[in-house]
Amino acid sequence: MSGVIRGCWQLSRGHGPGWDRATAFAALDRAAGAPGPLVLDCADIYTGVERLVGDWLAARDATARDVVVHTKFVPDLAVLPGIDRGYTRRIVLRSWERLGVEALELVQFHWWDFSISGWVRTAEWLAELREEGVIRNIGVTNFDRQALGTLLDAGIPVVSNQVQFSLLDRRPRMGLTDLCRERGVTLLCYGTLAGGLLTEGAGDSRSMTKYRLIVDEVGGSGVLERCRAVLSDIAGRQGASTAEAAVAYVLAQPAVGAAIVGLSRRALGVDGQRVRLGRSDIERLEAAVPNTVPGAVYEVERDRRRPHARIMRYDLNRGDLPESGHHDA
């Protein structure tokens, strides 16, 4: 996958302007035409996206053989105290039906609040679906070191953890990357381009508030400008784009298997192999951002007293709602 997975969150209804069914199909066709297999990332809470991707796969039967689709299982916050096997099965089987695939290649499990018990048991129900052949692989998303270690120690066969990781947000290096290397878990990284803020290509969408809050945490617009300048210089010397330099930084980190970059309406997007970073390049980049987001992975996002949590939507698995969540889960 050249180190890059194509994110499909922006295809969801209510995320932002410019995406209709025809535009989405054209973008998927272009991405599928690039060398190598196409890996797509979607979720049960990205409203309409699993169905859209499933329809595209059904309409492109020959292409579909070279496409791998990852999705997520994100139970609603209000459901967590009483979650049961039936709810878990119903949501996962709904994803299976929407995508129309032989089996769900990767289901990534998110739990909003670890102070609410039941998440280990819920992961065990996902493992049952894996044994049945509905799921091929179990991943998690936004799990910190402690929570991931708990699942692994419970015998849950977790193969991946999807987390926010970028030059601006280096929280995974606070112990999580070490655990992943020790236990054979691959990091799949979103937010690599900070929603476009690192490349000056950001538009108006639901995700922008999320990433602007991240910029504020590390020092504001001055830090962002320094990042862009260094990324642009490194990319320019190698004939690549600023986005490719930002992705290369994340791919150079321990335990990282792929960066998730949003599907593009205009071009094939980012090649994860075009930029090679030396030690001096990495030192220059990190010097541009001397601070990182405080706490463990997803810690500030879990604190519902803080603005990071107040922008979340916690009830998107009730059905097809008018708006969708971004990669907050």
mmCIF file of C-alpha atoms in Angstrom:
data_model
loop_
_atom_site.group_PDB
_atom_site.id
_atom_site.type_symbol
_atom_site.label_atom_id
_atom_site.label_comp_id
_atom_site.label_asym_id
_atom_site.label_seq_id
_atom_site.Cartn_x
_atom_site.Cartn_y
_atom_site.Cartn_z
ATOM 1 C CA MET A 1 0.000 0.000 0.000
ATOM 2 C CA SER A 2 3.056 2.276 -0.359
ATOM 3 C CA GLY A 3 2.564 3.245 3.260
ATOM 4 C CA VAL A 4 -0.666 5.110 2.501
ATOM 5 C CA ILE A 5 -4.287 4.210 3.197
ATOM 6 C CA ARG A 6 -6.989 6.341 1.580
ATOM 7 C CA GLY A 7 -9.356 7.757 4.165
ATOM 8 C CA CYS A 8 -13.033 8.002 3.259
ATOM 9 C CA TRP A 9 -14.379 10.130 6.127
ATOM 10 C CA GLN A 10 -14.915 13.141 3.879
ATOM 11 C CA LEU A 11 -17.326 11.124 1.725
ATOM 12 C CA SER A 12 -19.785 11.066 4.600
ATOM 13 C CA ARG A 13 -22.936 13.122 4.450
ATOM 14 C CA GLY A 14 -22.586 16.427 6.226
ATOM 15 C CA HIS A 15 -18.776 16.421 6.371
ATOM 16 C CA GLY A 16 -18.177 19.134 3.803
ATOM 17 C CA PRO A 17 -19.108 20.399 0.352
ATOM 18 C CA GLY A 18 -18.082 18.997 -2.995
ATOM 19 C CA TRP A 19 -18.710 15.271 -2.589
ATOM 20 C CA ASP A 20 -21.613 13.620 -4.337
ATOM 21 C CA ARG A 21 -21.939 10.014 -5.451
ATOM 22 C CA ALA A 22 -20.482 10.586 -8.916
ATOM 23 C CA THR A 23 -17.539 12.567 -7.535
ATOM 24 C CA ALA A 24 -16.845 9.876 -4.962
ATOM 25 C CA PHE A 25 -16.968 7.089 -7.550
ATOM 26 C CA ALA A 26 -14.600 9.038 -9.836
ATOM 27 C CA ALA A 27 -12.133 9.589 -6.981
ATOM 28 C CA LEU A 28 -12.264 5.920 -6.047
ATOM 29 C CA ASP A 29 -11.707 4.951 -9.680
ATOM 30 C CA ARG A 30 -8.615 7.176 -9.879
ATOM 31 C CA ALA A 31 -7.220 5.776 -6.652
ATOM 32 C CA ALA A 32 -7.837 2.218 -7.839
ATOM 33 C CA GLY A 33 -5.917 3.014 -11.032
ATOM 34 C CA ALA A 34 -2.700 3.731 -9.136
ATOM 35 C CA PRO A 35 -0.058 0.985 -8.911
ATOM 36 C CA GLY A 36 -0.517 -1.581 -6.176
ATOM 37 C CA PRO A 37 -3.543 -2.530 -4.088
ATOM 38 C CA LEU A 38 -5.906 0.163 -2.864
ATOM 39 C CA VAL A 39 -6.584 0.218 0.880
ATOM 40 C CA LEU A 40 -9.598 2.244 2.033
ATOM 41 C CA ASP A 41 -10.459 3.309 5.577
ATOM 42 C CA CYS A 42 -14.080 3.891 6.563
ATOM 43 C CA ALA A 43 -16.289 3.435 9.610
ATOM 44 C CA ASP A 44 -19.778 2.523 10.714
ATOM 45 C CA ILE A 45 -20.208 6.119 11.975
ATOM 46 C CA TYR A 46 -19.189 7.806 8.702
ATOM 47 C CA THR A 47 -22.737 8.306 7.564
ATOM 48 C CA GLY A 48 -23.433 6.615 4.255
ATOM 49 C CA VAL A 49 -19.808 5.709 3.514
ATOM 50 C CA GLU A 50 -19.907 1.939 4.003
ATOM 51 C CA ARG A 51 -22.919 1.728 1.696
ATOM 52 C CA LEU A 52 -21.269 4.024 -0.849
ATOM 53 C CA VAL A 53 -18.042 2.006 -0.894
ATOM 54 C CA GLY A 54 -20.027 -1.227 -1.109
ATOM 55 C CA ASP A 55 -21.988 0.078 -4.093
ATOM 56 C CA TRP A 56 -18.750 1.152 -5.793
ATOM 57 C CA LEU A 57 -17.197 -2.279 -5.228
ATOM 58 C CA ALA A 58 -20.288 -3.986 -6.626
ATOM 59 C CA ALA A 59 -20.187 -1.781 -9.728
ATOM 60 C CA ARG A 60 -16.452 -2.426 -10.285
ATOM 61 C CA ASP A 61 -16.240 -6.167 -9.814
ATOM 62 C CA ALA A 62 -12.834 -6.568 -11.515
ATOM 63 C CA THR A 63 -11.363 -3.628 -9.600
ATOM 64 C CA ALA A 64 -12.751 -4.867 -6.306
ATOM 65 C CA ARG A 65 -10.376 -7.825 -6.245
ATOM 66 C CA ASP A 66 -7.479 -5.409 -5.633
ATOM 67 C CA VAL A 67 -9.228 -3.314 -2.972
ATOM 68 C CA VAL A 68 -8.967 -3.833 0.777
ATOM 69 C CA VAL A 69 -11.486 -2.059 3.016
ATOM 70 C CA HIS A 70 -10.973 -1.335 6.706
ATOM 71 C CA THR A 71 -13.904 -0.246 8.830
ATOM 72 C CA LYS A 72 -14.619 0.452 12.507
ATOM 73 C CA PHE A 73 -16.956 -0.525 15.298
ATOM 74 C CA VAL A 74 -17.828 2.564 17.352
ATOM 75 C CA PRO A 75 -20.645 1.895 19.815
ATOM 76 C CA ASP A 76 -22.523 4.999 20.934
ATOM 77 C CA LEU A 77 -21.480 6.501 24.265
ATOM 78 C CA ALA A 78 -24.969 6.043 25.722
ATOM 79 C CA VAL A 79 -24.878 2.338 24.814
ATOM 80 C CA LEU A 80 -21.618 1.545 26.609
ATOM 81 C CA PRO A 81 -23.024 0.853 30.115
ATOM 82 C CA GLY A 82 -25.442 -1.742 28.766
ATOM 83 C CA ILE A 83 -23.713 -2.985 25.638
ATOM 84 C CA ASP A 84 -24.357 -6.628 24.872
ATOM 85 C CA ARG A 85 -23.413 -9.291 22.372
ATOM 86 C CA GLY A 86 -26.528 -8.655 20.295
ATOM 87 C CA TYR A 87 -25.750 -4.973 19.778
ATOM 88 C CA THR A 88 -22.149 -5.785 18.846
ATOM 89 C CA ARG A 89 -23.169 -8.426 16.335
ATOM 90 C CA ARG A 90 -25.891 -6.251 14.839
ATOM 91 C CA ILE A 91 -23.594 -3.306 14.129
ATOM 92 C CA VAL A 92 -20.766 -5.446 12.731
ATOM 93 C CA LEU A 93 -23.106 -7.497 10.551
ATOM 94 C CA ARG A 94 -24.614 -4.249 9.274
ATOM 95 C CA SER A 95 -21.131 -3.150 8.145
ATOM 96 C CA TRP A 96 -20.641 -6.545 6.481
ATOM 97 C CA GLU A 97 -23.922 -6.181 4.614
ATOM 98 C CA ARG A 98 -23.274 -2.579 3.569
ATOM 99 C CA LEU A 99 -19.832 -3.314 2.170
ATOM 100 C CA GLY A 100 -20.916 -6.543 0.489
ATOM 101 C CA VAL A 101 -17.541 -8.213 1.037
ATOM 102 C CA GLU A 102 -16.749 -11.853 1.723
ATOM 103 C CA ALA A 103 -15.430 -10.883 5.167
ATOM 104 C CA LEU A 104 -14.529 -7.646 6.915
ATOM 105 C CA GLU A 105 -10.766 -7.411 6.489
ATOM 106 C CA LEU A 106 -10.189 -5.217 9.546
ATOM 107 C CA VAL A 107 -12.658 -4.006 12.171
ATOM 108 C CA GLN A 108 -11.185 -1.314 14.401
ATOM 109 C CA PHE A 109 -12.795 -1.044 17.829
ATOM 110 C CA HIS A 110 -13.277 2.310 19.588
ATOM 111 C CA TRP A 111 -14.482 2.841 23.173
ATOM 112 C CA TRP A 112 -15.366 6.393 24.204
ATOM 113 C CA ASP A 113 -14.763 6.149 27.947
ATOM 114 C CA PHE A 114 -12.534 3.550 29.602
ATOM 115 C CA SER A 115 -14.028 4.360 33.013
ATOM 116 C CA ILE A 116 -17.147 2.555 31.767
ATOM 117 C CA SER A 117 -16.525 -1.172 32.052
ATOM 118 C CA GLY A 118 -17.337 -3.672 29.333
ATOM 119 C CA TRP A 119 -14.745 -2.916 26.688
ATOM 120 C CA VAL A 120 -12.718 -6.104 27.199
ATOM 121 C CA ARG A 121 -15.884 -8.201 27.047
ATOM 122 C CA THR A 122 -16.966 -6.358 23.904
ATOM 123 C CA ALA A 123 -13.605 -7.094 22.290
ATOM 124 C CA GLU A 124 -14.180 -10.759 23.125
ATOM 125 C CA TRP A 125 -17.457 -10.630 21.190
ATOM 126 C CA LEU A 126 -15.543 -9.222 18.229
ATOM 127 C CA ALA A 127 -13.128 -12.136 18.581
ATOM 128 C CA GLU A 128 -16.120 -14.492 18.349
ATOM 129 C CA LEU A 129 -17.095 -12.873 15.039
ATOM 130 C CA ARG A 130 -13.512 -13.378 13.892
ATOM 131 C CA GLU A 131 -13.759 -17.069 14.722
ATOM 132 C CA GLU A 132 -16.975 -17.237 12.693
ATOM 133 C CA GLY A 133 -15.256 -15.701 9.660
ATOM 134 C CA VAL A 134 -17.223 -12.443 9.609
ATOM 135 C CA ILE A 135 -14.073 -10.527 10.597
ATOM 136 C CA ARG A 136 -10.575 -11.427 9.428
ATOM 137 C CA ASN A 137 -8.616 -9.100 11.714
ATOM 138 C CA ILE A 138 -9.337 -7.069 14.848
ATOM 139 C CA GLY A 139 -7.843 -3.640 15.347
ATOM 140 C CA VAL A 140 -8.490 -0.831 17.771
ATOM 141 C CA THR A 141 -8.574 2.911 17.366
ATOM 142 C CA ASN A 142 -7.472 5.592 19.828
ATOM 143 C CA PHE A 143 -6.312 3.078 22.447
ATOM 144 C CA ASP A 144 -3.485 4.293 24.665
ATOM 145 C CA ARG A 145 -0.673 2.084 25.922
ATOM 146 C CA GLN A 146 -2.478 0.945 29.052
ATOM 147 C CA ALA A 147 -5.754 0.055 27.348
ATOM 148 C CA LEU A 148 -4.062 -1.702 24.444
ATOM 149 C CA GLY A 149 -1.906 -3.692 26.856
ATOM 150 C CA THR A 150 -5.018 -4.766 28.761
ATOM 151 C CA LEU A 151 -6.634 -6.164 25.607
ATOM 152 C CA LEU A 152 -3.468 -7.948 24.540
ATOM 153 C CA ASP A 153 -3.031 -9.460 27.990
ATOM 154 C CA ALA A 154 -6.653 -10.676 27.801
ATOM 155 C CA GLY A 155 -5.764 -12.615 24.667
ATOM 156 C CA ILE A 156 -7.539 -10.382 22.136
ATOM 157 C CA PRO A 157 -5.669 -10.788 18.810
ATOM 158 C CA VAL A 158 -5.249 -7.076 18.076
ATOM 159 C CA VAL A 159 -3.186 -6.473 14.930
ATOM 160 C CA SER A 160 -3.394 -2.688 14.636
ATOM 161 C CA ASN A 161 -4.141 0.535 16.492
ATOM 162 C CA GLN A 162 -5.342 3.564 14.549
ATOM 163 C CA VAL A 163 -4.208 6.759 16.264
ATOM 164 C CA GLN A 164 -3.573 10.380 15.486
ATOM 165 C CA PHE A 165 0.118 10.840 14.695
ATOM 166 C CA SER A 166 1.773 13.756 12.950
ATOM 167 C CA LEU A 167 4.608 16.213 13.293
ATOM 168 C CA LEU A 168 2.198 18.271 15.417
ATOM 169 C CA ASP A 169 0.883 15.375 17.502
ATOM 170 C CA ARG A 170 3.582 12.979 18.686
ATOM 171 C CA ARG A 171 1.682 11.471 21.611
ATOM 172 C CA PRO A 172 2.087 7.870 20.348
ATOM 173 C CA ARG A 173 5.794 8.136 21.140
ATOM 174 C CA MET A 174 4.944 8.428 24.853
ATOM 175 C CA GLY A 175 5.149 4.674 25.356
ATOM 176 C CA LEU A 176 2.660 3.390 22.775
ATOM 177 C CA THR A 177 5.154 2.832 19.956
ATOM 178 C CA ASP A 178 7.365 0.815 22.298
ATOM 179 C CA LEU A 179 4.493 -1.454 23.311
ATOM 180 C CA CYS A 180 3.418 -1.923 19.701
ATOM 181 C CA ARG A 181 6.906 -2.968 18.663
ATOM 182 C CA GLU A 182 7.133 -5.384 21.594
ATOM 183 C CA ARG A 183 3.730 -6.965 20.946
ATOM 184 C CA GLY A 184 3.602 -6.890 17.141
ATOM 185 C CA VAL A 185 0.839 -4.293 16.756
ATOM 186 C CA THR A 186 0.966 -1.973 13.746
ATOM 187 C CA LEU A 187 0.087 1.709 14.035
ATOM 188 C CA LEU A 188 -2.183 3.131 11.336
ATOM 189 C CA CYS A 189 -1.982 6.901 11.586
ATOM 190 C CA TYR A 190 -4.592 9.540 10.856
ATOM 191 C CA GLY A 191 -4.203 13.302 11.102
ATOM 192 C CA THR A 192 -0.860 13.055 9.311
ATOM 193 C CA LEU A 193 -1.585 16.248 7.368
ATOM 194 C CA ALA A 194 -3.651 17.813 10.186
ATOM 195 C CA GLY A 195 -6.646 17.921 7.889
ATOM 196 C CA GLY A 196 -4.617 19.876 5.313
ATOM 197 C CA LEU A 197 -3.316 22.525 7.698
ATOM 198 C CA LEU A 198 0.254 21.280 7.249
ATOM 199 C CA THR A 199 -0.008 21.666 3.488
ATOM 200 C CA GLU A 200 -1.962 24.945 3.345
ATOM 201 C CA GLY A 201 -4.666 23.040 1.526
ATOM 202 C CA ALA A 202 -7.259 23.035 4.282
ATOM 203 C CA GLY A 203 -10.833 23.883 3.436
ATOM 204 C CA ASP A 204 -13.963 24.339 5.478
ATOM 205 C CA SER A 205 -15.102 21.029 6.898
ATOM 206 C CA ARG A 206 -16.063 19.422 10.166
ATOM 207 C CA SER A 207 -12.517 18.191 10.690
ATOM 208 C CA MET A 208 -10.895 21.616 10.640
ATOM 209 C CA THR A 209 -11.986 22.556 14.144
ATOM 210 C CA LYS A 210 -10.417 19.354 15.448
ATOM 211 C CA TYR A 211 -7.037 20.026 13.900
ATOM 212 C CA ARG A 212 -6.996 23.725 14.696
ATOM 213 C CA LEU A 213 -7.348 22.738 18.342
ATOM 214 C CA ILE A 214 -4.279 20.529 17.912
ATOM 215 C CA VAL A 215 -2.355 23.472 16.443
ATOM 216 C CA ASP A 216 -3.373 25.586 19.427
ATOM 217 C CA GLU A 217 -2.043 22.929 21.802
ATOM 218 C CA VAL A 218 1.460 23.034 20.278
ATOM 219 C CA GLY A 219 1.906 26.774 19.925
ATOM 220 C CA GLY A 220 -0.490 28.204 17.366
ATOM 221 C CA SER A 221 -0.040 29.677 13.914
ATOM 222 C CA GLY A 222 3.660 30.514 14.341
ATOM 223 C CA VAL A 223 4.533 26.876 14.917
ATOM 224 C CA LEU A 224 2.344 25.832 12.002
ATOM 225 C CA GLU A 225 4.123 28.252 9.662
ATOM 226 C CA ARG A 226 7.525 26.931 10.727
ATOM 227 C CA CYS A 227 6.367 23.356 10.070
ATOM 228 C CA ARG A 228 5.129 24.246 6.611
ATOM 229 C CA ALA A 229 8.379 26.024 5.763
ATOM 230 C CA VAL A 230 10.606 23.102 6.768
ATOM 231 C CA LEU A 231 8.344 20.524 5.115
ATOM 232 C CA SER A 232 8.266 22.588 1.931
ATOM 233 C CA ASP A 233 12.058 22.903 1.860
ATOM 234 C CA ILE A 234 12.631 19.172 2.358
ATOM 235 C CA ALA A 235 9.985 18.265 -0.204
ATOM 236 C CA GLY A 236 11.288 20.749 -2.753
ATOM 237 C CA ARG A 237 14.798 19.322 -2.602
ATOM 238 C CA GLN A 238 13.415 15.875 -3.441
ATOM 239 C CA GLY A 239 10.905 16.922 -6.073
ATOM 240 C CA ALA A 240 7.961 15.927 -3.908
ATOM 241 C CA SER A 241 4.968 17.614 -2.311
ATOM 242 C CA THR A 242 4.739 19.037 1.187
ATOM 243 C CA ALA A 243 2.122 16.396 1.951
ATOM 244 C CA GLU A 244 4.536 13.644 0.967
ATOM 245 C CA ALA A 245 7.181 15.044 3.296
ATOM 246 C CA ALA A 246 4.652 15.153 6.172
ATOM 247 C CA VAL A 247 3.654 11.551 5.475
ATOM 248 C CA ALA A 248 7.312 10.482 5.263
ATOM 249 C CA TYR A 249 7.904 11.862 8.759
ATOM 250 C CA VAL A 250 5.157 9.660 10.217
ATOM 251 C CA LEU A 251 6.168 6.580 8.234
ATOM 252 C CA ALA A 252 9.675 6.930 9.672
ATOM 253 C CA GLN A 253 8.352 6.475 13.232
ATOM 254 C CA PRO A 254 8.616 3.162 15.132
ATOM 255 C CA ALA A 255 5.766 0.642 14.705
ATOM 256 C CA VAL A 256 4.028 2.737 12.000
ATOM 257 C CA GLY A 257 2.694 0.701 9.103
ATOM 258 C CA ALA A 258 0.695 3.295 7.194
ATOM 259 C CA ALA A 259 -0.528 6.858 7.125
ATOM 260 C CA ILE A 260 -4.184 7.530 6.361
ATOM 261 C CA VAL A 261 -4.601 10.347 3.846
ATOM 262 C CA GLY A 262 -7.994 11.509 2.680
ATOM 263 C CA LEU A 263 -9.203 10.457 -0.741
ATOM 264 C CA SER A 264 -8.685 13.294 -3.222
ATOM 265 C CA ARG A 265 -11.245 14.720 -5.654
ATOM 266 C CA ARG A 266 -8.520 16.048 -7.931
ATOM 267 C CA ALA A 267 -5.581 13.669 -8.065
ATOM 268 C CA LEU A 268 -4.243 10.337 -6.900
ATOM 269 C CA GLY A 269 -2.973 11.956 -3.731
ATOM 270 C CA VAL A 270 0.165 11.129 -1.797
ATOM 271 C CA ASP A 271 2.918 8.632 -2.573
ATOM 272 C CA GLY A 272 4.329 7.432 0.712
ATOM 273 C CA GLN A 273 7.671 6.460 -0.801
ATOM 274 C CA ARG A 274 8.790 9.609 -2.640
ATOM 275 C CA VAL A 275 10.547 11.328 0.261
ATOM 276 C CA ARG A 276 13.485 9.890 2.183
ATOM 277 C CA LEU A 277 14.258 11.621 5.460
ATOM 278 C CA GLY A 278 17.695 11.595 7.010
ATOM 279 C CA ARG A 279 18.389 12.137 10.689
ATOM 280 C CA SER A 280 19.114 15.827 10.094
ATOM 281 C CA ASP A 281 15.753 16.258 8.307
ATOM 282 C CA ILE A 282 13.887 14.713 11.234
ATOM 283 C CA GLU A 283 15.789 16.881 13.698
ATOM 284 C CA ARG A 284 14.898 20.016 11.722
ATOM 285 C CA LEU A 285 11.243 19.046 11.612
ATOM 286 C CA GLU A 286 11.000 18.288 15.309
ATOM 287 C CA ALA A 287 12.833 21.489 16.200
ATOM 288 C CA ALA A 288 10.051 23.380 14.410
ATOM 289 C CA VAL A 289 7.549 21.869 16.876
ATOM 290 C CA PRO A 290 9.297 21.744 20.251
ATOM 291 C CA ASN A 291 6.026 20.948 22.052
ATOM 292 C CA THR A 292 3.494 18.223 21.458
ATOM 293 C CA VAL A 293 -0.088 17.650 22.556
ATOM 294 C CA PRO A 294 -0.105 16.838 26.284
ATOM 295 C CA GLY A 295 -0.983 13.488 27.758
ATOM 296 C CA ALA A 296 -1.390 10.023 26.331
ATOM 297 C CA VAL A 297 -2.965 9.120 23.009
ATOM 298 C CA TYR A 298 -6.506 10.563 22.798
ATOM 299 C CA GLU A 299 -6.385 11.752 26.407
ATOM 300 C CA VAL A 300 -7.500 15.339 25.798
ATOM 301 C CA GLU A 301 -10.201 14.100 23.428
ATOM 302 C CA ARG A 302 -11.699 11.894 26.152
ATOM 303 C CA ASP A 303 -11.993 14.760 28.647
ATOM 304 C CA ARG A 304 -15.519 16.045 28.031
ATOM 305 C CA ARG A 305 -14.726 19.273 29.877
ATOM 306 C CA ARG A 306 -12.297 20.280 27.126
ATOM 307 C CA PRO A 307 -13.058 21.653 23.644
ATOM 308 C CA HIS A 308 -11.561 18.591 21.927
ATOM 309 C CA ALA A 309 -14.362 16.469 23.358
ATOM 310 C CA ARG A 310 -17.121 19.058 23.020
ATOM 311 C CA ILE A 311 -16.937 18.905 19.217
ATOM 312 C CA MET A 312 -17.526 15.140 19.164
ATOM 313 C CA ARG A 313 -20.669 13.356 18.042
ATOM 314 C CA TYR A 314 -21.304 10.397 20.342
ATOM 315 C CA ASP A 315 -24.512 8.963 18.895
ATOM 316 C CA LEU A 316 -23.780 8.238 15.240
ATOM 317 C CA ASN A 317 -24.538 4.517 15.368
ATOM 318 C CA ARG A 318 -28.255 4.988 15.979
ATOM 319 C CA GLY A 319 -28.739 4.933 12.226
ATOM 320 C CA ASP A 320 -28.170 7.117 9.190
ATOM 321 C CA LEU A 321 -28.276 10.559 10.742
ATOM 322 C CA PRO A 322 -28.189 13.803 8.745
ATOM 323 C CA GLU A 323 -24.576 14.518 9.661
ATOM 324 C CA SER A 324 -21.525 12.351 10.184
ATOM 325 C CA GLY A 325 -18.529 12.289 12.454
ATOM 326 C CA HIS A 326 -14.963 12.844 11.328
ATOM 327 C CA HIS A 327 -12.027 10.735 12.446
ATOM 328 C CA ASP A 328 -12.807 11.471 16.066
ATOM 329 C CA ALA A 329 -13.198 7.779 16.540
#
